[in-house]
Short mmCIF file of C-alpha atoms in Angstrom, two decimals:
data_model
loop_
_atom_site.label_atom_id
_atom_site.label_comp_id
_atom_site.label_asym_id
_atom_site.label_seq_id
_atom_site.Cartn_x
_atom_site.Cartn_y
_atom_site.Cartn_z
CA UNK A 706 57.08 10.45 -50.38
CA UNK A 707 58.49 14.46 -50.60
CA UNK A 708 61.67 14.84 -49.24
CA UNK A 709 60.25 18.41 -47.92
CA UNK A 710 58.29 18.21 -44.63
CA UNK A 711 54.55 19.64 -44.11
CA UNK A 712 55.80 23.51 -43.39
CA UNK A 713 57.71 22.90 -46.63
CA UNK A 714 60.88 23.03 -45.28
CA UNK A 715 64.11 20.26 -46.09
CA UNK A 716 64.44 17.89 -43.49
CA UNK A 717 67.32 18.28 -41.00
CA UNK A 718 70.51 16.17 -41.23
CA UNK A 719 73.01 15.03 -38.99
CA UNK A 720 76.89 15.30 -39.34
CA UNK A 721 76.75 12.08 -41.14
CA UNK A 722 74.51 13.06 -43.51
CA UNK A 723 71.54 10.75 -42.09
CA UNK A 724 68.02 12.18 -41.68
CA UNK A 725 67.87 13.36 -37.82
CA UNK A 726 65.87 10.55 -36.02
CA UNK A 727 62.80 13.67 -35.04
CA UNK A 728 62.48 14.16 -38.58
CA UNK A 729 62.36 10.83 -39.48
CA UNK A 730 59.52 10.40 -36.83
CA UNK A 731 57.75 13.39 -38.72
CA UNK A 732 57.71 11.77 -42.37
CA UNK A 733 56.60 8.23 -41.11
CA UNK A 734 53.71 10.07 -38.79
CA UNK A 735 55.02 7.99 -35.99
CA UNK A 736 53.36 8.18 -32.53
CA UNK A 737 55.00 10.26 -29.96
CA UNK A 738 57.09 8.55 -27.99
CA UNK A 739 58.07 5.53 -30.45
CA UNK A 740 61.51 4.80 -30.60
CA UNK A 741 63.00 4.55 -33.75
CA UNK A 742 65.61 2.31 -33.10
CA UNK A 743 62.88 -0.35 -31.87
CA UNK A 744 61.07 -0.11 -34.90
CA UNK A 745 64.81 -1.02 -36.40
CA UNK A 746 64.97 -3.65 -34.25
CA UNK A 747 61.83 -5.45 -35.53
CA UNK A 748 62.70 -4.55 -39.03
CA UNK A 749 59.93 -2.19 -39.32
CA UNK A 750 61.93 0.31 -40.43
CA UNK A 751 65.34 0.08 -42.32
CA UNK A 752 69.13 1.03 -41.11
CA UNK A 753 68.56 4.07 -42.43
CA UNK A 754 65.08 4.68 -41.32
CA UNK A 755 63.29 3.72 -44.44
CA UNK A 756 59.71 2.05 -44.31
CA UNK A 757 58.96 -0.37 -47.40
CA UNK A 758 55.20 -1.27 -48.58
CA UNK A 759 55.00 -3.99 -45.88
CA UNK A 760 56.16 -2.81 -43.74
CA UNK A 761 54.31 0.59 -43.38
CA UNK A 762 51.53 -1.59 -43.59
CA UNK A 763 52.21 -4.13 -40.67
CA UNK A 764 53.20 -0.42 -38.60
CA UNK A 765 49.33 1.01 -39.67
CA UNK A 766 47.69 -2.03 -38.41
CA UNK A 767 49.24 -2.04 -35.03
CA UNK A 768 48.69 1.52 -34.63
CA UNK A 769 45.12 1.02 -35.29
CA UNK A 770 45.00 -1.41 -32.59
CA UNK A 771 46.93 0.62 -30.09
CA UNK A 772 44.02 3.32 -30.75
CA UNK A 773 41.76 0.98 -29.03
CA UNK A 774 44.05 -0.41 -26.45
CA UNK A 775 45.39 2.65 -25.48
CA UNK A 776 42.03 4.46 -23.91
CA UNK A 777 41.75 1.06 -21.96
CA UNK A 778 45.13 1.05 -20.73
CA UNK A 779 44.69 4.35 -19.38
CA UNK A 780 41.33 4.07 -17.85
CA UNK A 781 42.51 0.90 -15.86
CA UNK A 782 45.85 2.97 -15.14
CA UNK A 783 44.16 5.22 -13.17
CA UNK A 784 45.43 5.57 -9.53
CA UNK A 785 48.76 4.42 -10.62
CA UNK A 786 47.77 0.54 -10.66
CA UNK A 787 50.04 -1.65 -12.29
CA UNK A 788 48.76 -3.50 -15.10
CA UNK A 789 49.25 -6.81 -16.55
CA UNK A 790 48.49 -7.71 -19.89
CA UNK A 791 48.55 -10.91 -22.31
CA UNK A 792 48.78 -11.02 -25.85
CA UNK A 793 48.19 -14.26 -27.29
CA UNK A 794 49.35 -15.82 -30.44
CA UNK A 795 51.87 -12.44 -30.75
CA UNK A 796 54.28 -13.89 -33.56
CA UNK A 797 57.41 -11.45 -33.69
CA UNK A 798 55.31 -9.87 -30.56
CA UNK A 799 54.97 -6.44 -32.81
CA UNK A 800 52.18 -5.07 -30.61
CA UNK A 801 53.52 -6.27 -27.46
CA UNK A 802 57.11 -3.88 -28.28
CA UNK A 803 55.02 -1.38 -29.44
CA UNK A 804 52.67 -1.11 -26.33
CA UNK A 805 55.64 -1.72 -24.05
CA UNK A 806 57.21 1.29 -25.65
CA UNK A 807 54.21 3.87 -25.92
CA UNK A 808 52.88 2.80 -23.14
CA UNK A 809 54.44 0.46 -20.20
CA UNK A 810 58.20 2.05 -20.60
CA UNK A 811 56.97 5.50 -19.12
CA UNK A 812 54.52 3.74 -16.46
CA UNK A 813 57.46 2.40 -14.97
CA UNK A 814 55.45 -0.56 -13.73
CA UNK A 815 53.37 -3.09 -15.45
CA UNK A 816 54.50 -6.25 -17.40
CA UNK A 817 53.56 -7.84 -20.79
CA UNK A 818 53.63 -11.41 -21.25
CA UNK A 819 54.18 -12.74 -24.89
CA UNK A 820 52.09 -16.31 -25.51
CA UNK A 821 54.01 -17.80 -28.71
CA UNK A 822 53.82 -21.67 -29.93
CA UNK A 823 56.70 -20.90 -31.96
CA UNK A 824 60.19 -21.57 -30.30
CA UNK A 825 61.95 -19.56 -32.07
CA UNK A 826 59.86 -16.48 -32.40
CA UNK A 827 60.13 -16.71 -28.98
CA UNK A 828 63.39 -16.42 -28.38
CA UNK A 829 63.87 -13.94 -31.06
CA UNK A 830 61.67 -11.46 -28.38
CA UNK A 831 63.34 -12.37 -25.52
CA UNK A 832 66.46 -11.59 -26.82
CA UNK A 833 65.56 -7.83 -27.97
CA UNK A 834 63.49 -7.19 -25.03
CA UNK A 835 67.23 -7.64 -23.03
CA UNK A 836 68.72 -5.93 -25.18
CA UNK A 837 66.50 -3.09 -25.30
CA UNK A 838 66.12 -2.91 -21.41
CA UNK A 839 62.24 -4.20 -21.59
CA UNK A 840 62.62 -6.11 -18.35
CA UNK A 841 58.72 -6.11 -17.58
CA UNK A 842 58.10 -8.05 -21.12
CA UNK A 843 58.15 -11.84 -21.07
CA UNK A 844 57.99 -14.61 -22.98
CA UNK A 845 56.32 -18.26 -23.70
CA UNK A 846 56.79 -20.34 -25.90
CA UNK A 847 53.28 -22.44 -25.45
CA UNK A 848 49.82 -22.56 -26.61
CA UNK A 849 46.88 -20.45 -25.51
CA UNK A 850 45.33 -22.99 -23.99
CA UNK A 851 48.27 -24.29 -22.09
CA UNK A 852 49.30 -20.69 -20.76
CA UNK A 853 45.87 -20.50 -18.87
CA UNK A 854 47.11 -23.19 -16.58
CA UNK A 855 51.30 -22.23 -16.89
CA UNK A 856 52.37 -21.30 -13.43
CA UNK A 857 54.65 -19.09 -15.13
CA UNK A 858 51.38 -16.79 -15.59
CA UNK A 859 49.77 -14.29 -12.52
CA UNK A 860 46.51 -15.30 -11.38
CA UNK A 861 44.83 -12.55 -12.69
CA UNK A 862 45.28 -10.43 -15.81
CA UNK A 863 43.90 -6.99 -16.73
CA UNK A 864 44.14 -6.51 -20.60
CA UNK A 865 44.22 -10.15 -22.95
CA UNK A 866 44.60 -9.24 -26.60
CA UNK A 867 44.97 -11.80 -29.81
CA UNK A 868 46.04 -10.35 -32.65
CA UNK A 869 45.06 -12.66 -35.53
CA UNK A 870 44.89 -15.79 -33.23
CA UNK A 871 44.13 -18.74 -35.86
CA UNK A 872 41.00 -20.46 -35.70
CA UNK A 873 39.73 -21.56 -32.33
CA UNK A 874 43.01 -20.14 -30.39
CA UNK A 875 40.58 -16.92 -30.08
CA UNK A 876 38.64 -19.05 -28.00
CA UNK A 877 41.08 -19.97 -25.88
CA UNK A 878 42.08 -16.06 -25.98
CA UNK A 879 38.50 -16.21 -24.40
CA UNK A 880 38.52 -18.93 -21.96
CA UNK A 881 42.24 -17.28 -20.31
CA UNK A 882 40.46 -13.86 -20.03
CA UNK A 883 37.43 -15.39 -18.36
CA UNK A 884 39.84 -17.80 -16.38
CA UNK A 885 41.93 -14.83 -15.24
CA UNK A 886 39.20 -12.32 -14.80
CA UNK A 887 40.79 -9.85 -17.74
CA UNK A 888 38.69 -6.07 -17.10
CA UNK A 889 38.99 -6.13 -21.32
CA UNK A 890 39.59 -8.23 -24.31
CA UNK A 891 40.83 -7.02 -27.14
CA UNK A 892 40.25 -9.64 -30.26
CA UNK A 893 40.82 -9.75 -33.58
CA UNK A 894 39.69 -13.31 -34.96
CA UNK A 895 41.12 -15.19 -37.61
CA UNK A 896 40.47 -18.38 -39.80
CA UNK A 897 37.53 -18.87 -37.83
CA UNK A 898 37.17 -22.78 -39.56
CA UNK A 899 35.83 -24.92 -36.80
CA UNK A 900 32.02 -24.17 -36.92
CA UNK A 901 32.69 -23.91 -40.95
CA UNK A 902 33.38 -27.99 -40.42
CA UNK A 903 30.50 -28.48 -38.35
CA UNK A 904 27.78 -27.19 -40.85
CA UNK A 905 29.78 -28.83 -43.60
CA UNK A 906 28.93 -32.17 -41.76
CA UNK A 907 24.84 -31.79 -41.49
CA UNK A 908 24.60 -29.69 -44.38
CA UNK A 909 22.29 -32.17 -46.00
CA UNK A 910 20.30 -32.94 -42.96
CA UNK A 911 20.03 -28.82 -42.46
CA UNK A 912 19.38 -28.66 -46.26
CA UNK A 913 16.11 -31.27 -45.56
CA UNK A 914 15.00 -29.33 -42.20
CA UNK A 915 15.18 -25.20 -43.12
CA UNK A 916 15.52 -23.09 -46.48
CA UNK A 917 17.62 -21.23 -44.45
CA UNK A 918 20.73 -23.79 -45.04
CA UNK A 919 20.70 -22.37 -48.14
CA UNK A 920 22.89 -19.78 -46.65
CA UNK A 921 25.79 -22.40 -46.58
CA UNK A 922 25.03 -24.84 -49.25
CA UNK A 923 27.81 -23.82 -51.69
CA UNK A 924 31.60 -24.28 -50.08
CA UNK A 925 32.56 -20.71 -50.12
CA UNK A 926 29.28 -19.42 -48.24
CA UNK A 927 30.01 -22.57 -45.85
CA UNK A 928 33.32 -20.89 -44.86
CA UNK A 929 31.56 -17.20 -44.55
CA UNK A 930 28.61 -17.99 -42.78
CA UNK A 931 31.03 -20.12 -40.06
CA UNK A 932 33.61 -17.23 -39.71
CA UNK A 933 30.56 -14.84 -39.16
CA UNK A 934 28.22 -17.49 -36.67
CA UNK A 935 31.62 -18.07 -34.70
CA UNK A 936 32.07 -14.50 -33.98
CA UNK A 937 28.24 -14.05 -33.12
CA UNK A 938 28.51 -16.55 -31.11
CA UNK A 939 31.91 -15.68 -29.32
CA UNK A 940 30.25 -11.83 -29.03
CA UNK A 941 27.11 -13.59 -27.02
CA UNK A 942 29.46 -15.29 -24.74
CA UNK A 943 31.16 -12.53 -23.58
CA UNK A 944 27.61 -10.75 -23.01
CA UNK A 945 26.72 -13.89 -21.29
CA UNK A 946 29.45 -13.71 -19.13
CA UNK A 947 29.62 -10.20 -17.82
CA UNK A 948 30.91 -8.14 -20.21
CA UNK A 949 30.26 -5.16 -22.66
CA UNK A 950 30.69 -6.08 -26.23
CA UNK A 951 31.83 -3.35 -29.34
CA UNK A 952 31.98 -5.21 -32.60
CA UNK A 953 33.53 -2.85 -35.22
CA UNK A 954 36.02 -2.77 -38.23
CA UNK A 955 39.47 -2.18 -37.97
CA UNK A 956 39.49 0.43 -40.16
CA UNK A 957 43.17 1.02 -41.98
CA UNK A 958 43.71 -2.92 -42.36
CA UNK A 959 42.47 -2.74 -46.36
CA UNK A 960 45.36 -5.41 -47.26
CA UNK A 961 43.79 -7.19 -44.62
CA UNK A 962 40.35 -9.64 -44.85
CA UNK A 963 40.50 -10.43 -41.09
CA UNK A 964 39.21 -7.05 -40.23
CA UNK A 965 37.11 -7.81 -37.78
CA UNK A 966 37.33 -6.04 -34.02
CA UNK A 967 35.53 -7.18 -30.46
CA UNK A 968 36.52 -5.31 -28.04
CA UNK A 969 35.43 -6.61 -24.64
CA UNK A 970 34.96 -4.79 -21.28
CA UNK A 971 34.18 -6.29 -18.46
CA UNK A 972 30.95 -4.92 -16.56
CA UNK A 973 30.01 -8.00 -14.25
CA UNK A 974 25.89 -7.59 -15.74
CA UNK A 975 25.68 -10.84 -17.35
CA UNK A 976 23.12 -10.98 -19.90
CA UNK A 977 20.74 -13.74 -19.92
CA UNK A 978 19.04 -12.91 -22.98
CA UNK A 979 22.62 -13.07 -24.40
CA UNK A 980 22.84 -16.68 -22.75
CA UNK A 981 19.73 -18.20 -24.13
CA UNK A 982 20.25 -16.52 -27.83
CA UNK A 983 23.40 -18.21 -27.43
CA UNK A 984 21.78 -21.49 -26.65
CA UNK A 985 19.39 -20.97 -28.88
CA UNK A 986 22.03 -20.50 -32.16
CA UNK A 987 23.76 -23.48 -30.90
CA UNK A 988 20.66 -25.58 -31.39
CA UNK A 989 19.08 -23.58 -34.87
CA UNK A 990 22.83 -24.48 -36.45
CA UNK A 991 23.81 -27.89 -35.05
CA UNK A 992 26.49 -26.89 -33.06
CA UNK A 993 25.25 -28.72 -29.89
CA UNK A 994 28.83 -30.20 -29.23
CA UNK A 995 30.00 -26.46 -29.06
CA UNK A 996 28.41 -26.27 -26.07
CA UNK A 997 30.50 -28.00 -23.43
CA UNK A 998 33.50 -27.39 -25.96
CA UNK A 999 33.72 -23.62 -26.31
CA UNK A 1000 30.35 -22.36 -24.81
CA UNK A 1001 29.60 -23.02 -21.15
CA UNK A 1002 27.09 -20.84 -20.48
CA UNK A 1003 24.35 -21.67 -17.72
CA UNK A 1004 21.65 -19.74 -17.67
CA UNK A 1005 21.35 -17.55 -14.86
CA UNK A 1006 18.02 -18.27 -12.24
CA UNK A 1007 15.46 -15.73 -12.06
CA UNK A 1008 16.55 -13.20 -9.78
CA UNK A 1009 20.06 -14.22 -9.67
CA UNK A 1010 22.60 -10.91 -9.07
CA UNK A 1011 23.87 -9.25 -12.20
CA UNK A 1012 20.94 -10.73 -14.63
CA UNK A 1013 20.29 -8.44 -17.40
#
């Protein structure tokens, strides 16, 4: 990277001798707004403001996330309502600082709760969200699933987000934002390997019924075709359940396979078409157990309010 900024010009220094923290915010192309000394604090950037490979890396792919999160944030903001969001499976809770700071800090109302299975993780954010003075952000340290039920949690939640939640912990992402009555989901699956194990079991009974199992005969297209069915089939849920579904790329993650986006917003026009396509795959695939497990759709009655 120059050392000379875009109007050409060297950048300012302190009495130190230390880059002034504006200009620093200039060369990294940070948001407006971000503190510096947070992105210190999660060893984003370096003592002296520095950004390594991987870390400008992990910084791009939660500002391409906030892009999309952002827009919603401020559309359900509207009227000065206080919003409550959930981000699931957050790890060193990156995104959760990061939207706390850009977004929640000026609001001056709001809270973030943090869903981590990993103790110490936890602690780790509940510790720099004290001593940054991010008293609306909390902390859990349980699983997805078990946070839907915590009492610890509101009743309701506006925004659910999971960030690279493993495998079917998306689903449960799912099942809290239906459960709480979330107005948009943010998702961004990952290791999607339970359906994978299901065709894997009646591959050769698939193989005998339809040419189509020829999709997933070899092991590596077995793992493909189940990442991409469980995401169809997680997008036909939602639809199925009342809400809008965008399926896009996250584009900027290109260190990143898991690049796949569903953003979720909730309309309350639940699409029956969307139910029995879902019902439908379930059956073509034999992924009947899925049903009751992850999928628990019925089908609206003719005439029923909201049918689409």
């Amino acid at each position: 990277m120059s050392r000379h900024d875009k109007a050409g010009k060297t950048p300012a220094k302190t009495a130190g001798g230390k880059t002034a923290p504006q200009d620093i915010a200039t060369q990294l192309e940070l948001k407006p707004g971000q503190s510096i000394e947070l992105l210190k604090a999660l060893h984003i950037l370096t003592r002296d403001g520095k950004l390594n490979q991987d870390s400008r890396r992990k910084l791009k792919q939660v500002y391409h996330l906030y892009q999309f999160i952002e827009p919603i944030l401020q559309e359900l903001g509207q009227g000065g309502q206080a919003l409550t969001l959930a981000d699931h499976g957050a790890g060193k809770s990156y995104l959760g600082f990061i939207l706390y700071d850009l977004y929640f800090k000026a609001q001056a109302q709001g809270h973030i709760y943090g869903i981590e299975t990993r103790a110490p993780l936890v602690e780790a954010s509940q510790k720099l969200a004290a001593e940054l003075g991010f008293a609306r952000m909390h902390f859990l340290n349980m699983s997805v699933a078990e946070s839907t039920r915590a009492d610890a949690m509101p009743e309701r939640f506006d925004v659910v987000t999971a960030l690279h939640a493993c495998d079917t912990a998306t689903d449960d992402a799912i099942a809290f934002g239906l459960e709480k009555k979330a107005k948009a989901m943010v998702l961004v699956p990952c290791c999607q390997a339970e359906v994978a194990a299901c065709l894997r079991q009646t591959k050769a009974l698939s193989l005998s019924r339809t040419p189509l199992a020829e999709l997933w005969r070899h092991p590596i297209h077995t793992r493909e075709m189940g990442s991409q069915i469980t995401n169809v089939l997680r997008c036909l849920y939602l639809e199925a359940s009342g809400y809008q579904v965008t399926v896009t790329e996250l584009v900027g993650w290109e260190h990143s396979m898991k690049n796949e986006l569903i953003v979720a917003r909730y309309t309350g026009h639940k699409k029956r078409s969307a139910a029995e396509r879902l019902q439908q795959l379930l059956t073509e695939f034999g992924l009947e157990t899925l049903a009751q497990q992850r999928f628990k759709v019925p089908l609206p009655k003719s005439g029923d309010a909201g049918e689409v």
